[in-house]
Amino acid sequence: GQNIDQPTEMTATEGAIVQINCTYQTSGFNGLFWYQQHAGEAPTFLSYNVLDGLEEKGRFSSFLSRSKGYSYLLLKELQMKDSASYLCAVRDSNYQLIWGAGTKLIIKP
Amino acid sequence: IAGITQAPTSQILAAGRRMTLRCTQDMRHNAMYWYRQDLGLGLRLIHYSNTAGTTGKGEVPDGYSVSRANTDDFPLTLASAVPSQTSVYFCASSEEGGTGELFFGEGSRLTVL
């Protein structure tokens, strides 16, 4: 079966760095997405990786290793507004998105 | 402001009633999707439409139906609601090409009693 694993919850301190991991087992691979979802709101797109390596976008970076079925989202200089759930999703060989359950990130002052 | 509009935002419904969740987008995206989101689970695809006039079944289609009469509208109908359909429903769209990222509506919170 297809599966996306990510930690249920993480806690970090304002100003620090946090890495949210995502491992996947899917039927084929056509890209990996990270979305941010604040409580009670819709998911919003953060990043997309289809080739191995690091994609940097401001304070957020996303890394992909296709051979290991692994990605991480790195958030630097954490701000209180970064408290949210972070969703990992993989597009499989049929171009369908498989979603992880999300990682709830709690930022403490 | 361009985007996706869902209605209603929230609804409490008696079991056995029929309910239609509305979704309209003004981005002229061909592909549209309906997901449900439940605590502890990833987003699950209910139905999708790759273009106007076509629809397809997702991971959890039972008890739901959709139609796509035009590019902008993609309503989701629960013919006879059951308590297990209590969830938050998100409509989304994506454009062809590029990353194919999804644009989501604000969600419809449905409670079936």
XYZ file of N, CA, C and O in Angstrom, chain A:
436
model
N 0.817 -1.185 0.000
C 0.000 0.000 0.000
C 0.859 1.247 0.000
O 2.062 1.214 0.223
N 0.240 2.382 -0.237
C 0.960 3.631 -0.267
C 0.894 4.273 1.108
O -0.141 4.216 1.771
N 1.978 4.896 1.521
C 2.057 5.411 2.869
C 2.972 6.629 2.951
O 4.030 6.658 2.323
N 2.511 7.612 3.717
C 3.312 8.789 4.027
C 3.406 8.886 5.545
O 2.378 8.876 6.224
N 4.633 8.967 6.067
C 4.816 9.065 7.507
C 5.468 10.382 7.880
O 6.480 10.768 7.291
N 4.898 11.044 8.850
C 5.477 12.248 9.408
C 5.103 12.308 10.884
O 4.088 11.737 11.282
N 5.932 12.972 11.713
C 5.620 13.017 13.146
C 4.296 13.724 13.381
O 3.926 14.640 12.656
N 3.604 13.289 14.415
C 2.298 13.858 14.727
C 2.418 15.288 15.244
O 1.642 16.163 14.858
N 3.399 15.504 16.103
C 3.522 16.815 16.739
C 4.978 17.113 17.062
O 5.746 16.208 17.382
N 5.354 18.378 16.947
C 6.693 18.828 17.319
C 6.574 20.164 18.039
O 5.651 20.942 17.764
N 7.520 20.411 18.926
C 7.562 21.678 19.653
C 8.914 22.323 19.432
O 9.939 21.643 19.443
N 8.932 23.626 19.213
C 10.183 24.349 19.014
C 10.056 25.741 19.638
O 8.955 26.186 19.989
N 11.191 26.391 19.754
C 11.241 27.705 20.406
C 11.342 28.815 19.364
O 12.018 28.672 18.340
N 10.683 29.892 19.630
C 10.744 31.065 18.758
C 12.200 31.453 18.493
O 13.029 31.466 19.410
N 12.517 31.706 17.219
C 13.877 32.074 16.843
C 14.768 30.898 16.485
O 15.848 31.092 15.901
N 14.347 29.703 16.817
C 15.150 28.499 16.574
C 14.906 27.947 15.172
O 14.235 28.577 14.337
N 15.488 26.763 14.930
C 15.326 26.050 13.663
C 14.638 24.710 13.955
O 14.928 24.067 14.975
N 13.751 24.288 13.076
C 13.109 22.987 13.247
C 13.074 22.261 11.906
O 12.946 22.885 10.849
N 13.244 20.951 11.972
C 13.204 20.115 10.768
C 12.061 19.113 10.904
O 12.011 18.347 11.873
N 11.161 19.109 9.962
C 10.024 18.191 9.944
C 10.273 17.155 8.859
O 10.414 17.501 7.690
N 10.338 15.895 9.264
C 10.655 14.816 8.332
C 9.408 14.177 7.739
O 8.345 14.151 8.369
N 9.590 13.642 6.551
C 8.506 12.935 5.861
C 9.128 11.766 5.104
O 10.069 11.963 4.330
N 8.662 10.567 5.368
C 9.098 9.409 4.596
C 7.901 8.856 3.837
O 6.760 8.934 4.322
N 8.158 8.314 2.676
C 7.045 7.871 1.841
C 7.346 6.553 1.146
O 8.502 6.230 0.860
N 6.281 5.810 0.917
C 6.312 4.605 0.094
C 5.115 4.706 -0.830
O 3.970 4.604 -0.364
N 5.377 4.958 -2.096
C 4.286 5.160 -3.043
C 4.534 4.387 -4.327
O 5.665 3.978 -4.601
N 3.481 4.230 -5.100
C 3.589 3.602 -6.415
C 4.060 4.658 -7.398
O 3.260 5.396 -7.965
N 5.349 4.749 -7.568
C 5.903 5.770 -8.439
C 6.036 7.104 -7.732
O 5.552 7.303 -6.605
N 6.696 8.032 -8.404
C 6.938 9.335 -7.795
C 6.930 10.399 -8.881
O 7.661 10.300 -9.872
N 6.094 11.419 -8.659
C 6.049 12.543 -9.588
C 6.021 13.867 -8.844
O 5.318 14.792 -9.227
N 6.758 13.906 -7.745
C 6.869 15.169 -7.026
C 6.378 15.083 -5.602
O 5.514 14.260 -5.270
N 6.947 15.897 -4.747
C 6.564 15.944 -3.328
C 6.256 17.380 -2.964
O 6.986 18.306 -3.329
N 5.166 17.554 -2.236
C 4.685 18.881 -1.847
C 4.694 19.023 -0.329
O 4.465 18.058 0.391
N 4.909 20.243 0.114
C 4.678 20.626 1.499
C 3.644 21.749 1.504
O 3.752 22.717 0.733
N 2.659 21.594 2.403
C 1.635 22.606 2.601
C 1.613 23.005 4.073
O 1.900 22.192 4.953
N 1.233 24.241 4.305
C 1.037 24.739 5.661
C -0.455 24.916 5.905
O -1.181 25.402 5.024
N -0.905 24.509 7.082
C -2.326 24.670 7.401
C -2.479 25.211 8.826
O -2.209 24.492 9.790
N -2.909 26.451 8.950
C -3.224 26.997 10.257
C -4.566 26.439 10.712
O -5.422 26.091 9.887
N -4.722 26.354 12.024
C -5.933 25.764 12.606
C -7.180 26.460 12.067
O -7.277 27.686 12.079
N -8.114 25.660 11.582
C -9.375 26.201 11.089
C -9.303 26.826 9.717
O -10.280 27.442 9.266
N -8.157 26.688 9.062
C -7.995 27.307 7.744
C -7.664 26.255 6.690
O -7.486 25.079 6.982
N -7.580 26.712 5.449
C -7.261 25.812 4.344
C -5.753 25.620 4.239
O -4.975 26.488 4.623
N -5.327 24.485 3.697
C -3.894 24.312 3.414
C -3.434 25.311 2.360
O -4.181 25.631 1.430
N -2.195 25.775 2.499
C -1.598 26.645 1.490
C -0.248 26.072 1.082
O 0.490 25.535 1.904
N 0.062 26.184 -0.185
C 1.262 25.611 -0.776
C 2.520 26.266 -0.223
O 2.610 27.492 -0.123
N 3.509 25.421 0.140
C 4.800 25.934 0.597
C 5.912 25.630 -0.395
O 6.691 26.505 -0.748
N 6.015 24.346 -0.797
C 7.157 23.986 -1.618
C 6.870 22.740 -2.437
O 5.950 21.977 -2.136
N 7.701 22.560 -3.449
C 7.585 21.424 -4.356
C 8.981 20.937 -4.694
O 9.854 21.733 -5.048
N 9.198 19.624 -4.559
C 10.475 19.006 -4.948
C 10.181 17.844 -5.897
O 9.333 17.004 -5.597
N 10.909 17.801 -6.992
C 10.785 16.650 -7.888
C 12.158 16.035 -8.161
O 12.261 14.852 -8.481
N 13.216 16.826 -7.994
C 14.582 16.325 -8.112
C 15.243 16.327 -6.744
O 14.866 17.072 -5.849
N 16.237 15.473 -6.584
C 16.958 15.396 -5.320
C 17.643 16.724 -5.018
O 18.147 17.400 -5.907
N 17.666 17.046 -3.735
C 18.376 18.240 -3.337
C 17.515 19.171 -2.519
O 16.411 18.829 -2.088
N 18.054 20.344 -2.301
C 17.445 21.338 -1.423
C 16.852 22.481 -2.234
O 17.503 23.023 -3.118
N 15.610 22.826 -1.898
C 14.955 23.990 -2.482
C 14.769 25.010 -1.369
O 14.146 24.706 -0.354
N 15.306 26.192 -1.556
C 15.225 27.209 -0.514
C 14.284 28.319 -0.935
O 14.328 28.796 -2.074
N 13.451 28.729 0.019
C 12.496 29.799 -0.234
C 12.358 30.614 1.037
O 11.547 30.321 1.905
N 13.195 31.627 1.155
C 13.160 32.471 2.349
C 13.560 31.693 3.587
O 14.572 31.005 3.614
N 12.720 31.745 4.619
C 13.030 31.035 5.859
C 12.757 29.539 5.753
O 13.133 28.773 6.636
N 12.084 29.119 4.692
C 11.699 27.716 4.539
C 12.557 27.047 3.459
O 12.812 27.630 2.407
N 12.964 25.817 3.727
C 13.684 25.014 2.745
C 13.094 23.622 2.749
O 12.624 23.140 3.794
N 13.129 22.958 1.605
C 12.654 21.578 1.538
C 13.694 20.747 0.812
O 14.259 21.173 -0.197
N 13.909 19.555 1.354
C 14.927 18.636 0.831
C 14.262 17.352 0.382
O 13.284 16.889 0.986
N 14.817 16.756 -0.667
C 14.294 15.493 -1.177
C 15.423 14.526 -1.486
O 16.429 14.910 -2.101
N 15.242 13.261 -1.075
C 16.074 12.152 -1.519
C 15.136 11.076 -2.044
O 14.461 10.387 -1.263
N 15.057 10.929 -3.338
C 14.151 9.951 -3.934
C 14.594 8.524 -3.639
O 13.762 7.635 -3.424
N 15.905 8.279 -3.596
C 16.395 6.920 -3.351
C 16.046 6.451 -1.940
O 15.839 5.263 -1.706
N 15.932 7.390 -1.011
C 15.599 7.041 0.373
C 14.117 7.232 0.679
O 13.672 6.903 1.780
N 13.364 7.754 -0.254
C 11.946 8.006 0.007
C 11.776 8.969 1.174
O 10.961 8.725 2.080
N 12.505 10.062 1.137
C 12.624 10.925 2.303
C 12.664 12.389 1.904
O 13.293 12.758 0.914
N 11.988 13.184 2.700
C 12.008 14.624 2.534
C 11.991 15.280 3.907
O 11.570 14.663 4.896
N 12.482 16.488 3.967
C 12.275 17.272 5.182
C 11.985 18.714 4.827
O 12.392 19.209 3.774
N 11.259 19.346 5.722
C 10.974 20.776 5.638
C 11.735 21.442 6.776
O 11.605 21.041 7.931
N 12.554 22.417 6.440
C 13.376 23.113 7.427
C 12.850 24.534 7.589
O 12.729 25.272 6.596
N 12.521 24.896 8.798
C 12.028 26.233 9.074
C 13.045 26.949 9.970
O 13.370 26.463 11.060
N 13.541 28.079 9.497
C 14.547 28.835 10.240
C 13.918 30.064 10.889
O 12.858 30.527 10.487
N 14.607 30.587 11.885
C 14.174 31.829 12.554
C 12.673 31.780 12.869
O 11.900 32.636 12.463
N 12.302 30.755 13.595
C 10.892 30.486 13.839
C 10.179 31.690 14.448
O 10.700 32.371 15.343
N 8.970 31.904 13.960
C 8.106 32.951 14.471
C 6.827 32.313 15.001
O 6.461 31.202 14.607
N 6.163 33.029 15.893
C 4.948 32.473 16.484
C 3.924 32.129 15.409
O 3.197 31.141 15.537
N 3.902 32.891 14.333
C 2.937 32.641 13.262
C 3.217 31.342 12.500
O 2.386 30.901 11.695
N 4.373 30.730 12.746
C 4.683 29.456 12.106
C 3.986 28.287 12.806
O 4.054 27.137 12.336
N 3.343 28.547 13.924
C 2.553 27.514 14.594
C 1.425 27.100 13.664
O 0.535 27.897 13.343
N 1.459 25.859 13.218
C 0.516 25.368 12.211
C 0.773 23.879 12.028
O 1.694 23.317 12.617
N -0.048 23.262 11.210
C 0.232 21.895 10.777
C 0.910 21.940 9.420
O 0.594 22.801 8.581
N 1.851 21.020 9.216
C 2.599 20.963 7.966
C 2.325 19.605 7.319
O 2.551 18.561 7.924
N 1.794 19.665 6.120
C 1.327 18.474 5.420
C 2.301 18.109 4.316
O 2.662 18.959 3.495
N 2.689 16.846 4.272
C 3.542 16.305 3.226
C 2.655 15.509 2.274
O 1.773 14.756 2.729
N 2.850 15.666 0.990
C 2.045 14.938 0.008
C 2.927 14.522 -1.158
O 3.777 15.299 -1.606
N 2.727 13.317 -1.651
C 3.488 12.788 -2.774
C 2.549 12.508 -3.941
O 1.462 11.951 -3.742
N 2.960 12.902 -5.119
C 2.179 12.600 -6.324
C 2.708 11.298 -6.905
O 3.904 11.191 -7.216
N 1.806 10.321 -7.053
C 2.261 8.992 -7.457
C 2.292 8.839 -8.980
O 2.134 9.824 -9.717
N 2.484 7.617 -9.452
C 2.618 7.375 -10.893
C 1.346 7.685 -11.662
O 1.392 7.937 -12.867
N 0.204 7.677 -10.967
C -1.074 8.033 -11.592
C -1.399 9.518 -11.424
O -2.521 9.943 -11.697
N -0.439 10.267 -10.943
C -0.603 11.701 -10.703
C -1.672 11.998 -9.661
O -2.290 13.055 -9.676
N -1.883 11.033 -8.756
C -2.764 11.262 -7.627
C -1.916 11.648 -6.417
O -0.824 11.123 -6.218
N -2.435 12.551 -5.590
C -1.716 12.970 -4.402
C -2.023 12.050 -3.231
O -3.188 11.772 -2.937
N -0.968 11.584 -2.570
C -1.085 10.803 -1.345
C -0.634 11.716 -0.208
O 0.475 12.260 -0.261
N -1.486 11.865 0.808
C -1.228 12.834 1.866
C -0.806 12.167 3.176
O -1.369 11.140 3.553
N 0.147 12.777 3.845
C 0.432 12.419 5.222
C -0.616 13.042 6.140
O -1.372 13.925 5.721
N -0.637 12.587 7.389
C -1.624 13.080 8.347
C -1.287 14.470 8.875
O -2.107 15.094 9.546
N -0.059 14.931 8.596
C 0.329 16.274 9.019
C 1.097 16.270 10.327
O 0.928 15.384 11.171
N 1.961 17.257 10.487
C 2.729 17.463 11.707
C 2.307 18.788 12.323
O 2.438 19.836 11.687
N 1.795 18.729 13.525
C 1.405 19.941 14.226
C 2.643 20.532 14.894
O 3.272 19.887 15.736
N 3.004 21.729 14.506
C 4.178 22.411 15.049
C 3.730 23.467 16.054
O 2.950 24.363 15.712
N 4.225 23.324 17.271
C 3.919 24.284 18.339
C 5.161 25.111 18.599
O 6.241 24.557 18.845
N 5.015 26.429 18.522
C 6.129 27.335 18.776
C 5.937 27.973 20.148
O 4.885 28.561 20.421
N 6.954 27.870 20.973
C 6.903 28.468 22.307
C 7.809 29.687 22.368
O 8.869 29.700 21.744
N 7.386 30.691 23.129
C 8.204 31.920 23.221
C 9.557 31.648 23.892
O 9.689 30.736 24.686
